[in-house]
Coordinates of C-alpha atoms and ligand atoms in Angstrom, one line a residue:
M1 CA 29.0 112.6 -68.0
N2 CA 31.9 110.3 -68.3
T3 CA 33.0 111.0 -71.8
Q4 CA 35.6 108.2 -71.8
N5 CA 32.9 105.6 -71.7
T6 CA 30.2 107.1 -73.8
Q7 CA 31.4 106.1 -77.2
G8 CA 28.4 104.1 -78.3
T9 CA 28.7 101.7 -81.2
S10 CA 29.0 101.6 -84.9
Y11 CA 26.4 98.8 -84.9
Q12 CA 23.3 100.9 -85.8
E13 CA 20.6 98.5 -84.6
L14 CA 22.2 98.3 -81.1
Q15 CA 22.8 102.1 -81.0
T16 CA 19.2 102.7 -81.9
W17 CA 17.9 100.3 -79.3
V18 CA 20.1 101.8 -76.6
D19 CA 18.9 105.3 -77.6
Q20 CA 15.3 104.2 -77.5
M21 CA 15.8 102.7 -74.0
A22 CA 17.4 105.9 -72.8
T23 CA 14.6 108.0 -74.3
L24 CA 12.1 105.7 -72.5
S25 CA 13.8 105.5 -69.1
T26 CA 15.3 109.0 -69.1
P27 CA 18.6 108.4 -67.2
K28 CA 20.8 111.3 -66.4
E29 CA 23.7 109.8 -68.4
V30 CA 24.5 106.7 -70.5
V31 CA 27.7 104.8 -69.9
W32 CA 29.0 102.1 -72.1
C33 CA 30.9 99.5 -70.0
D34 CA 34.3 98.4 -71.2
G35 CA 34.9 95.7 -68.6
S36 CA 38.3 97.2 -67.6
Q37 CA 39.9 97.0 -64.2
D38 CA 39.7 100.8 -64.2
E39 CA 35.9 100.6 -64.6
W40 CA 35.7 98.0 -61.8
D41 CA 37.8 100.2 -59.5
R42 CA 35.7 103.3 -60.2
L43 CA 32.3 101.5 -59.8
T44 CA 33.2 99.6 -56.7
Q45 CA 34.5 102.8 -55.1
Q46 CA 31.3 104.6 -56.1
L47 CA 29.2 101.7 -54.6
C48 CA 31.2 102.1 -51.4
D49 CA 30.6 105.9 -51.4
Q50 CA 26.9 105.5 -51.8
G51 CA 26.7 102.9 -49.0
T52 CA 25.7 99.9 -51.2
F53 CA 29.1 98.3 -50.7
T54 CA 31.4 97.9 -47.7
R55 CA 35.0 97.3 -48.7
L56 CA 36.3 94.3 -46.9
N57 CA 39.6 94.3 -45.0
P58 CA 42.1 94.2 -47.9
E59 CA 44.6 92.1 -45.9
K60 CA 42.0 89.4 -45.3
R61 CA 40.0 89.7 -48.5
P62 CA 41.6 91.9 -51.2
N63 CA 39.5 93.8 -53.6
S64 CA 36.3 92.3 -52.2
F65 CA 33.1 93.8 -51.1
L66 CA 29.9 93.2 -49.0
A67 CA 26.5 94.4 -50.2
R68 CA 23.3 94.4 -48.1
S69 CA 20.1 94.3 -50.0
E70 CA 16.7 95.4 -48.9
P71 CA 15.0 92.7 -46.9
S72 CA 12.3 92.6 -49.6
D73 CA 14.7 91.8 -52.4
V74 CA 16.7 88.7 -51.4
A75 CA 15.9 86.0 -53.9
R76 CA 14.5 85.1 -57.3
V77 CA 10.8 85.9 -57.5
E78 CA 9.2 82.9 -59.3
E79 CA 5.7 84.2 -58.8
R80 CA 6.7 87.4 -60.7
T81 CA 8.6 85.6 -63.5
F82 CA 6.7 85.5 -66.8
I83 CA 7.1 83.7 -70.1
C84 CA 5.5 85.8 -72.8
T85 CA 4.3 83.7 -75.8
K86 CA 1.4 84.2 -78.2
R87 CA -0.5 81.2 -76.7
P88 CA -0.5 80.2 -73.0
D89 CA 0.1 76.5 -73.9
E90 CA 3.5 77.5 -75.4
A91 CA 4.6 78.5 -71.9
G92 CA 2.8 75.5 -70.4
P93 CA 1.3 74.8 -67.0
T94 CA 4.5 75.1 -65.0
N95 CA 5.2 78.7 -66.1
K96 CA 3.4 82.0 -65.5
W97 CA 2.2 83.1 -68.9
A98 CA 1.6 86.6 -70.1
D99 CA 0.5 88.0 -73.4
P100 CA 3.6 89.6 -75.0
V101 CA 1.7 92.7 -76.3
E102 CA 0.0 93.3 -73.0
M103 CA 3.2 92.7 -71.0
R104 CA 5.2 95.0 -73.3
T105 CA 2.6 97.8 -72.9
L106 CA 2.6 97.4 -69.1
L107 CA 6.4 97.3 -68.9
T108 CA 6.8 100.3 -71.3
D109 CA 4.7 102.2 -68.7
K110 CA 6.8 100.9 -65.8
F111 CA 10.1 101.8 -67.6
T112 CA 8.9 105.3 -68.5
A113 CA 11.3 107.6 -66.6
S114 CA 12.3 104.6 -64.4
M115 CA 16.0 105.6 -64.5
A116 CA 15.5 109.3 -63.8
G117 CA 18.4 110.7 -61.8
R118 CA 20.5 107.5 -62.4
T119 CA 23.1 106.3 -64.8
M120 CA 22.2 103.9 -67.5
Y121 CA 25.0 101.4 -68.0
V122 CA 25.2 99.5 -71.3
I123 CA 26.8 96.1 -70.7
P124 CA 27.9 94.0 -73.8
F125 CA 28.4 90.4 -72.6
C126 CA 28.9 87.0 -74.0
M127 CA 27.6 83.8 -72.4
G128 CA 30.1 81.0 -73.2
P129 CA 33.6 81.1 -74.8
I130 CA 33.2 83.7 -77.5
D131 CA 34.3 81.4 -80.3
S132 CA 32.0 78.6 -79.3
P133 CA 29.2 77.7 -81.8
L134 CA 26.8 78.0 -78.8
A135 CA 28.0 81.3 -77.4
K136 CA 25.4 84.0 -77.1
I137 CA 25.9 87.8 -77.1
G138 CA 23.6 89.9 -75.0
V139 CA 23.5 93.5 -74.2
Q140 CA 22.1 94.4 -70.8
V141 CA 21.0 98.0 -70.1
T142 CA 20.7 98.6 -66.4
D143 CA 20.6 101.4 -63.8
S144 CA 22.4 99.3 -61.2
A145 CA 26.2 99.6 -60.8
Y146 CA 25.9 96.5 -58.5
V147 CA 24.7 94.6 -61.5
V148 CA 27.6 95.8 -63.7
V149 CA 30.3 94.6 -61.3
N150 CA 28.6 91.3 -60.7
M151 CA 28.2 90.8 -64.5
R152 CA 31.9 91.4 -64.9
I153 CA 32.5 88.3 -62.7
M154 CA 29.7 86.1 -64.2
A155 CA 30.2 86.7 -67.9
H156 CA 32.7 87.8 -70.6
M157 CA 31.9 91.4 -70.6
G158 CA 33.0 94.7 -72.1
S159 CA 34.7 96.2 -75.2
H160 CA 36.0 93.0 -76.6
V161 CA 32.4 91.6 -76.8
L162 CA 31.1 94.8 -78.4
K163 CA 33.9 94.7 -80.9
R164 CA 33.1 91.1 -81.7
L165 CA 29.4 92.0 -82.3
E166 CA 30.4 94.9 -84.5
D167 CA 32.8 92.7 -86.5
E168 CA 30.1 90.1 -87.0
V169 CA 27.6 92.6 -88.2
S170 CA 30.1 94.3 -90.6
G171 CA 31.1 90.8 -91.9
S172 CA 34.7 91.1 -91.0
T173 CA 34.3 88.1 -88.6
P174 CA 31.8 85.4 -89.7
K175 CA 29.0 84.7 -87.3
K176 CA 29.0 81.0 -86.5
R177 CA 26.5 81.1 -83.7
D178 CA 22.9 80.1 -84.0
G179 CA 19.7 81.9 -82.8
H180 CA 17.8 84.5 -84.7
A181 CA 19.0 87.6 -82.9
Q182 CA 22.5 89.1 -83.3
F183 CA 22.3 90.0 -79.7
I184 CA 19.8 89.4 -77.0
K185 CA 18.2 92.6 -75.6
C186 CA 18.2 92.6 -71.8
L187 CA 16.5 95.6 -70.2
H188 CA 16.8 96.0 -66.5
S189 CA 15.8 98.7 -64.0
V190 CA 15.6 98.6 -60.3
G191 CA 12.5 100.8 -60.7
A192 CA 13.5 103.6 -58.3
P193 CA 13.8 106.9 -60.1
L194 CA 15.3 109.8 -58.2
A195 CA 13.6 113.2 -58.3
E196 CA 15.8 116.3 -58.5
G197 CA 17.7 116.6 -55.3
Q198 CA 16.3 113.3 -53.8
A199 CA 18.9 111.3 -51.8
D200 CA 19.5 107.8 -52.9
V201 CA 19.3 104.7 -50.7
P202 CA 21.9 101.9 -50.6
W203 CA 19.7 99.3 -52.3
P204 CA 17.1 100.9 -54.5
C205 CA 14.4 98.5 -55.7
N206 CA 10.6 98.5 -56.2
D207 CA 8.0 96.3 -54.5
D208 CA 6.4 95.7 -57.9
K209 CA 8.6 93.2 -59.8
Y210 CA 8.4 91.8 -63.3
I211 CA 10.9 89.3 -64.7
S212 CA 9.6 89.0 -68.2
H213 CA 10.8 86.9 -71.1
F214 CA 9.7 87.7 -74.7
V215 CA 10.5 84.3 -76.2
D216 CA 9.9 85.1 -79.9
A217 CA 11.8 88.4 -79.8
R218 CA 14.6 86.9 -77.7
E219 CA 14.2 89.7 -75.3
I220 CA 14.2 90.1 -71.5
M221 CA 12.7 92.9 -69.4
S222 CA 13.3 92.9 -65.7
Y223 CA 11.9 95.5 -63.4
G224 CA 12.0 96.2 -59.7
S225 CA 14.7 93.9 -58.3
G226 CA 18.4 94.3 -58.1
Y227 CA 19.1 90.8 -56.8
G228 CA 20.7 87.7 -58.3
G229 CA 18.8 85.9 -61.0
N230 CA 16.3 88.7 -61.2
A231 CA 18.9 91.2 -62.2
L232 CA 22.0 89.5 -63.6
L233 CA 20.1 88.7 -66.8
G234 CA 22.8 86.5 -68.4
K235 CA 22.2 83.8 -65.9
K236 CA 18.8 82.3 -65.4
C237 CA 16.9 84.6 -67.8
L238 CA 19.2 84.3 -70.8
A239 CA 21.2 81.1 -70.2
L240 CA 18.2 79.0 -69.3
R241 CA 14.8 80.5 -70.1
I242 CA 15.6 82.2 -73.4
A243 CA 18.4 79.8 -74.3
S244 CA 16.2 76.7 -73.8
N245 CA 13.9 78.2 -76.5
I246 CA 16.8 78.8 -78.9
A247 CA 18.2 75.4 -78.1
R248 CA 15.0 73.6 -78.9
E249 CA 14.9 75.2 -82.3
H250 CA 18.6 74.6 -83.1
R251 CA 19.0 71.1 -81.7
W252 CA 20.9 71.7 -78.6
M253 CA 20.1 71.8 -74.9
A254 CA 20.3 74.5 -72.2
E255 CA 20.3 72.8 -68.9
H256 CA 20.5 73.6 -65.1
M257 CA 23.5 71.3 -64.7
L258 CA 27.0 71.3 -63.3
I259 CA 29.8 70.0 -65.4
L260 CA 32.4 67.9 -63.6
G261 CA 35.7 66.2 -64.8
L262 CA 36.8 62.9 -63.2
H263 CA 40.5 62.1 -63.7
A264 CA 41.5 58.5 -63.0
P265 CA 45.1 57.5 -62.0
D266 CA 45.6 55.9 -65.4
G267 CA 45.3 59.4 -67.0
S268 CA 41.8 58.8 -68.4
K269 CA 39.2 61.6 -68.1
T270 CA 35.5 61.3 -67.9
Y271 CA 33.1 64.3 -67.9
V272 CA 29.6 64.2 -66.4
T273 CA 26.8 66.7 -66.0
A274 CA 24.5 66.7 -63.1
A275 CA 21.1 68.3 -62.3
F276 CA 19.8 68.7 -58.8
P277 CA 17.1 70.9 -57.4
S278 CA 18.3 73.7 -55.0
A279 CA 19.5 72.7 -51.5
C280 CA 20.9 69.4 -52.7
G281 CA 24.6 70.3 -52.7
K282 CA 25.2 71.0 -56.4
T283 CA 28.1 73.4 -55.8
N284 CA 29.7 70.9 -53.4
L285 CA 29.5 68.1 -55.9
A286 CA 30.9 70.3 -58.7
M287 CA 33.8 71.1 -56.4
L288 CA 34.2 67.7 -54.8
E289 CA 37.7 66.8 -53.7
P290 CA 38.5 63.0 -53.7
P291 CA 38.8 61.5 -50.2
K292 CA 42.2 60.3 -49.0
P293 CA 42.3 56.8 -50.5
Y294 CA 41.4 58.3 -53.9
A295 CA 43.7 61.3 -53.6
D296 CA 46.6 59.0 -52.5
K297 CA 46.2 57.0 -55.7
G298 CA 46.1 60.0 -57.9
W299 CA 42.4 60.6 -58.5
K300 CA 41.5 64.2 -59.3
T301 CA 38.4 66.1 -60.1
S302 CA 38.0 69.3 -62.1
I303 CA 35.1 71.7 -62.6
V304 CA 33.9 73.2 -65.8
G305 CA 30.7 74.7 -64.3
D306 CA 28.6 74.7 -61.2
D307 CA 25.2 75.7 -62.4
I308 CA 24.4 75.8 -66.1
A309 CA 25.5 73.6 -69.0
W310 CA 24.8 74.1 -72.7
L311 CA 25.1 70.8 -74.6
W312 CA 25.1 70.0 -78.2
P313 CA 25.7 67.0 -80.5
H314 CA 29.3 67.5 -81.6
E315 CA 30.6 66.3 -84.9
D316 CA 32.5 63.5 -83.0
G317 CA 29.0 62.1 -82.3
K318 CA 29.1 62.8 -78.6
L319 CA 27.3 65.4 -76.5
H320 CA 29.6 68.2 -75.7
A321 CA 29.1 70.8 -73.0
I322 CA 30.2 74.4 -72.3
N323 CA 29.6 76.4 -69.2
P324 CA 28.0 79.7 -70.3
E325 CA 29.2 81.5 -67.2
T326 CA 32.6 82.7 -66.0
G327 CA 31.8 82.9 -62.2
F328 CA 30.1 81.3 -59.4
F329 CA 27.0 82.8 -57.7
G330 CA 26.9 80.4 -54.8
V331 CA 24.8 80.2 -51.6
A332 CA 27.1 81.1 -48.7
P333 CA 25.6 79.5 -45.6
G334 CA 26.9 76.1 -45.0
T335 CA 30.0 76.7 -47.1
N336 CA 33.3 76.2 -45.1
W337 CA 36.8 74.9 -45.4
E338 CA 35.7 71.4 -44.7
S339 CA 32.5 71.2 -46.7
N340 CA 33.9 73.0 -49.7
R341 CA 37.6 74.1 -49.6
I342 CA 37.5 74.8 -53.3
A343 CA 34.7 77.3 -53.1
M344 CA 36.5 78.9 -50.1
E345 CA 39.7 79.2 -52.2
S346 CA 37.8 80.7 -55.1
M347 CA 36.5 83.6 -53.0
T348 CA 39.6 84.7 -51.2
A349 CA 39.9 87.8 -53.3
N350 CA 38.1 89.8 -56.0
A351 CA 34.7 88.6 -54.7
I352 CA 31.4 90.2 -53.9
F353 CA 29.3 89.0 -51.0
T354 CA 25.6 89.8 -50.7
N355 CA 23.6 89.6 -47.5
V356 CA 26.2 87.8 -45.4
A357 CA 27.4 89.2 -42.0
L358 CA 30.4 91.5 -41.4
T359 CA 33.0 90.6 -38.8
D360 CA 34.7 93.1 -36.5
D361 CA 37.9 92.8 -38.4
G362 CA 36.3 93.6 -41.7
D363 CA 35.8 90.1 -43.1
V364 CA 32.6 88.1 -43.8
W365 CA 30.8 85.4 -41.8
W366 CA 27.7 83.2 -42.3
E367 CA 26.1 80.3 -40.5
G368 CA 28.2 77.2 -40.9
L369 CA 31.4 79.1 -41.8
S370 CA 33.0 78.2 -38.5
K371 CA 32.0 75.9 -35.7
E372 CA 32.4 78.8 -33.2
E373 CA 30.2 81.7 -33.7
P374 CA 32.0 85.1 -33.5
A375 CA 31.2 87.1 -30.4
H376 CA 30.0 90.0 -32.4
L377 CA 29.0 90.7 -36.0
I378 CA 27.0 93.2 -38.0
D379 CA 24.2 91.1 -39.5
W380 CA 22.9 91.1 -43.1
T381 CA 20.4 93.8 -42.2
G382 CA 23.1 96.1 -40.8
L383 CA 22.3 95.5 -37.1
D384 CA 24.6 94.4 -34.2
W385 CA 24.5 90.6 -33.8
T386 CA 25.6 88.4 -30.9
P387 CA 25.3 84.6 -30.5
G388 CA 21.9 83.6 -29.3
C389 CA 20.2 86.9 -30.3
G390 CA 17.5 85.0 -32.1
R391 CA 18.3 86.0 -35.6
T392 CA 20.6 84.5 -38.2
A393 CA 23.6 86.6 -39.0
A394 CA 23.5 85.9 -42.8
H395 CA 20.4 85.6 -44.9
A396 CA 19.6 81.9 -45.9
N397 CA 20.0 82.9 -49.6
S398 CA 23.1 85.1 -49.1
R399 CA 25.6 84.7 -51.9
F400 CA 29.2 85.0 -53.0
T401 CA 30.1 86.0 -56.5
A402 CA 33.5 84.7 -57.3
P403 CA 35.5 84.4 -60.6
A404 CA 35.7 80.8 -61.9
K405 CA 39.3 81.4 -63.0
Q406 CA 40.2 81.7 -59.3
C407 CA 39.0 78.1 -58.6
P408 CA 41.9 75.8 -57.9
T409 CA 40.3 72.9 -59.7
I410 CA 39.0 74.8 -62.7
D411 CA 39.3 72.4 -65.7
P412 CA 42.0 73.4 -68.2
E413 CA 39.4 73.0 -71.0
W414 CA 36.7 75.2 -69.3
Q415 CA 37.1 77.9 -72.0
N416 CA 37.5 75.5 -74.9
P417 CA 35.0 76.6 -77.5
D418 CA 34.5 73.0 -78.4
G419 CA 33.4 72.2 -74.9
V420 CA 34.1 68.9 -73.1
P421 CA 32.6 65.5 -74.2
I422 CA 30.0 64.2 -71.8
D423 CA 29.8 60.5 -70.9
G424 CA 27.4 60.6 -68.0
V425 CA 24.2 62.5 -67.1
I426 CA 23.3 62.4 -63.4
F427 CA 19.9 63.4 -61.9
G428 CA 19.3 63.6 -58.2
G429 CA 17.3 64.8 -55.3
R430 CA 16.9 64.8 -51.6
R431 CA 15.0 61.7 -50.6
A432 CA 14.8 60.1 -47.2
T433 CA 13.3 56.9 -48.6
T434 CA 12.8 55.0 -51.9
M435 CA 15.7 56.2 -53.9
P436 CA 18.9 54.1 -53.7
L437 CA 22.3 55.8 -53.4
V438 CA 22.7 55.3 -57.1
Y439 CA 21.1 53.5 -60.0
Q440 CA 21.7 53.6 -63.8
A441 CA 18.8 54.0 -66.2
F442 CA 18.5 51.3 -68.9
N443 CA 18.8 53.6 -71.9
W444 CA 18.2 57.2 -73.1
G445 CA 14.4 57.0 -73.1
H446 CA 14.4 55.6 -69.5
G447 CA 17.0 58.2 -68.5
V448 CA 14.8 61.0 -69.7
Y449 CA 11.9 59.5 -67.7
V450 CA 14.2 59.4 -64.6
G451 CA 15.1 63.1 -65.1
A452 CA 11.5 64.1 -65.9
T453 CA 10.2 62.5 -62.7
M454 CA 13.0 63.6 -60.4
G455 CA 11.9 65.2 -57.1
S456 CA 13.2 66.4 -53.8
E457 CA 11.8 66.6 -50.4
M458 CA 11.0 70.2 -49.4
T459 CA 13.4 71.3 -46.6
A460 CA 12.1 74.6 -45.4
A461 CA 9.4 77.1 -44.7
A462 CA 5.9 76.5 -45.9
A463 CA 4.0 74.9 -43.1
G464 CA 2.8 71.4 -43.8
T465 CA 5.0 70.8 -46.8
I466 CA 8.2 69.6 -45.1
G467 CA 9.1 66.2 -46.4
K468 CA 6.6 66.3 -49.3
V469 CA 8.3 65.5 -52.6
R470 CA 8.3 68.4 -55.0
R471 CA 8.7 67.2 -58.6
D472 CA 11.3 69.3 -60.4
P473 CA 11.9 67.8 -63.8
M474 CA 15.7 68.0 -64.7
A475 CA 15.8 70.8 -62.0
M476 CA 14.3 73.0 -64.7
L477 CA 10.9 73.8 -63.2
P478 CA 11.6 77.5 -62.6
F479 CA 13.9 77.8 -65.7
C480 CA 12.4 76.0 -68.7
G481 CA 11.2 78.8 -71.0
Y482 CA 8.5 76.8 -72.8
N483 CA 6.1 74.0 -72.2
M484 CA 7.6 71.3 -70.0
G485 CA 5.9 68.5 -72.1
A486 CA 7.6 69.8 -75.3
Y487 CA 10.8 70.0 -73.3
F488 CA 10.6 66.3 -72.6
A489 CA 10.0 65.7 -76.3
H490 CA 13.0 67.7 -77.1
W491 CA 15.2 65.6 -74.7
L492 CA 13.9 62.4 -76.3
E493 CA 14.6 63.7 -79.8
M494 CA 18.2 64.7 -79.1
Q495 CA 19.1 61.1 -79.0
R496 CA 18.8 60.9 -82.7
Y497 CA 21.7 63.3 -83.3
L498 CA 24.2 61.4 -81.3
T499 CA 26.2 58.3 -82.1
H500 CA 27.9 57.9 -78.7
L501 CA 25.2 58.2 -76.1
P502 CA 26.0 59.3 -72.5
R503 CA 24.7 57.0 -69.7
F504 CA 22.0 58.2 -67.3
F505 CA 22.1 57.9 -63.5
H506 CA 20.1 58.9 -60.5
V507 CA 21.8 59.5 -57.2
N508 CA 20.5 60.2 -53.6
W509 CA 22.9 61.2 -50.9
F510 CA 20.2 61.7 -48.4
R511 CA 18.6 58.3 -47.7
K512 CA 17.8 57.7 -44.0
D513 CA 17.3 54.6 -41.8
E514 CA 14.3 53.9 -39.6
E515 CA 15.8 56.1 -36.9
G516 CA 16.2 59.1 -39.3
K517 CA 20.0 58.7 -39.5
F518 CA 21.7 59.3 -42.9
L519 CA 22.8 56.0 -44.5
W520 CA 25.5 57.5 -46.5
P521 CA 28.3 60.0 -45.4
G522 CA 28.0 62.1 -48.5
F523 CA 30.4 65.1 -49.3
S524 CA 33.8 63.9 -50.6
E525 CA 32.8 60.2 -50.1
N526 CA 30.4 60.8 -53.1
M527 CA 33.6 60.2 -55.1
R528 CA 32.9 56.5 -54.6
V529 CA 29.6 56.8 -56.4
L530 CA 31.3 58.9 -59.1
E531 CA 33.9 56.2 -59.6
W532 CA 31.2 53.6 -60.2
I533 CA 29.4 55.9 -62.6
M534 CA 32.6 56.5 -64.4
K535 CA 33.2 52.7 -64.7
R536 CA 29.7 52.2 -66.1
C537 CA 30.2 55.1 -68.6
N538 CA 33.4 53.3 -69.7
G539 CA 31.5 50.0 -70.2
A540 CA 32.4 48.1 -67.1
A541 CA 29.9 45.3 -66.1
A542 CA 30.1 46.4 -62.5
G543 CA 26.4 46.1 -61.6
H544 CA 23.2 44.1 -61.8
E545 CA 19.8 44.7 -63.2
T546 CA 16.8 45.5 -60.9
Q547 CA 13.3 46.6 -61.7
I548 CA 14.3 50.3 -61.6
G549 CA 17.7 50.1 -63.3
W550 CA 21.2 49.0 -62.8
I551 CA 22.8 49.1 -59.4
P552 CA 26.3 48.4 -58.2
N553 CA 27.4 45.1 -57.0
Y554 CA 29.0 45.2 -53.5
E555 CA 32.2 43.8 -54.9
N556 CA 32.5 46.5 -57.6
F557 CA 31.8 49.4 -55.2
N558 CA 34.8 50.9 -53.5
I559 CA 34.3 51.2 -49.7
E560 CA 38.0 51.0 -48.9
D561 CA 38.8 53.0 -45.7
L562 CA 35.2 54.1 -45.3
P563 CA 34.8 53.8 -41.5
D564 CA 31.9 51.9 -40.1
F565 CA 30.4 51.0 -43.4
S566 CA 29.5 47.3 -43.7
K567 CA 28.1 45.2 -46.5
E568 CA 24.8 45.4 -44.6
D569 CA 24.9 49.3 -44.7
F570 CA 25.7 49.0 -48.5
E571 CA 22.6 46.9 -49.0
K572 CA 20.5 49.3 -47.0
V573 CA 21.5 52.3 -48.9
M574 CA 21.1 50.5 -52.3
K575 CA 17.9 48.8 -51.4
F576 CA 15.0 48.6 -53.9
D577 CA 11.7 48.4 -52.0
R578 CA 8.7 47.4 -54.1
H579 CA 6.2 49.0 -51.8
E580 CA 8.0 52.3 -51.7
W581 CA 8.2 52.3 -55.5
R582 CA 4.5 51.6 -56.0
A583 CA 3.9 54.8 -54.0
E584 CA 6.5 56.6 -56.0
L585 CA 4.9 55.6 -59.3
I586 CA 1.6 56.9 -58.1
S587 CA 3.1 60.2 -57.0
Q588 CA 5.0 60.5 -60.3
G589 CA 1.6 60.2 -62.0
E590 CA 0.5 63.5 -60.5
L591 CA 3.1 65.4 -62.5
F592 CA 2.0 63.6 -65.7
I593 CA -1.6 64.7 -65.1
D594 CA -0.5 68.3 -64.8
L595 CA 1.5 68.0 -68.0
Y596 CA -0.9 65.8 -69.8
D597 CA -1.6 67.9 -72.9
H598 CA 2.0 67.9 -74.2
L599 CA 3.4 64.8 -72.6
P600 CA 5.3 62.7 -75.2
K601 CA 3.8 59.2 -75.3
E602 CA 7.2 57.6 -74.8
L603 CA 7.2 58.9 -71.2
I604 CA 3.7 57.5 -70.6
F605 CA 5.0 54.1 -71.9
Q606 CA 8.1 54.4 -69.7
R607 CA 5.8 54.7 -66.7
E608 CA 3.7 51.8 -67.9
L609 CA 6.9 49.7 -68.3
L610 CA 8.0 50.6 -64.8
A611 CA 4.5 49.6 -63.5
A612 CA 4.8 46.3 -65.3
R613 CA 8.2 45.6 -63.7
L614 CA 6.8 46.4 -60.2
V615 CA 3.9 43.9 -60.2
Ligands
OXD701 C1 20.7 79.4 -58.4 C2 19.4 78.8 -58.3 O1 20.9 80.5 -57.8 O2 19.3 77.7 -58.9 O3 21.6 78.8 -59.0 O4 18.5 79.3 -57.7
MN702 MN1 21.0 77.2 -60.1

């Protein structure tokens, strides 16, 4: 037993809960995590010793590690993710509902002795700058050291958070944060108890998985998986599913959005948030570097967050945003020095890589990292890999965990408890047709409609579905912790608490011509779209009205030094096609049928208005 770290807490309710969890799951020891460098060094070494981690070549990638998971435990498991509310309609048709009493009984059984032979770590963590009115303290109890070291990158974590909680409870520091619970209980087990003398495996997990959210109790129980959003409970479980419930009750918003700063040569700064379904380049946009003509003139971007935004009506009348996370848990494949130099810089040291390939000189590789494939690798399953062997070297959902403070474009305000003021909200998806490169919604209500109906063409796997549009309202389909219809109503209501409203936009970097060629170069050139968005946020009359919203005038859209991009190309990528939009309107209607029971009538009217404009 490590006595140094087993001090417990003076906060009785927390101590009692931890004791109860230990009694239930019977670990061989309980370790309270302090978040120190010492603890990181000890745990990363322990993970290397037990074969979970491989230490990367310290000359190439100091203090960094590679983990290989079980092939059955490589992604979030949406079909095993439950929202537990008294009535099914509170969770709504887009979530998997479970009765909280039944789920608790079932999971109490699963967790019984589930940590036998393992260490139970107690991780006090805080999502958001600790002094922010929105910050949330959680305590995760877990039997995974992999989770502890990832949580140290992804959240404020350790003794200082525990001290803050104790001070708030004792009254020596006033609690300014909302939410009913002092702390959010997050119980996690990989579900792989060890019998006396049984050897461990590098990636313990269980085929039976439950990611359960007890909404009223503000509690999370996750069983069976050690991977990503299933196991790092501060991220999707707390910061989106539980937080969206708290936010609804306390007049703020927990959104699946990046937060980006645009810095113009005149010194002005505009912040926008953006929501995209997965596989639409969200991290690349959050880390966009202005192309040459912009950089030459002094344009800059900065990142506040790449995945989650918590937004609230600030006393200045504007929507303000914080990023509740302190790290990036990004998809590795496709990331390289050209597509995203900023991400590459952020992971040069102190990073954890999961399910990527190992090079012969002890560094990492994944598909798309370099044009030339290395002659030999160890792939994500631990096997020898050579080009053309018929397997990918890295898993498609392989990840890097990197500290945000290492990001060269991290915004100086990213830890400001007051957040940053948001002037624009961007929605987007991957659409080969129909959606122009950019358009601006007419107003807040229309903007909510645009976000509610956003969709993306499916890119992979499931036979027969490629190209079909999957509706993913505000990119929250897997993350909204309550009824999606009520979520739309909450969005509509939030307008009332603001005096300076952000503008709403929809973007589509992926429109194609008749031959299937992309009409827009994308990547850093998206800065041109962001400049137009910024102008509109600041009141410029740089567009004209169409049936679907405001779109840029050619004269007001910067195509300086954009090779082979003519006025004709501009018109093609911005085109509004009445026939395509009629089909779009019908397809949007399918979502509305699914959500009919709780759909706010404003959105039905927005659809009617759009139909009226299309005739
Ligand atoms: C993520 C996701 O990992 O959205 O951020 O799945
Ligand atoms: Mn995400």
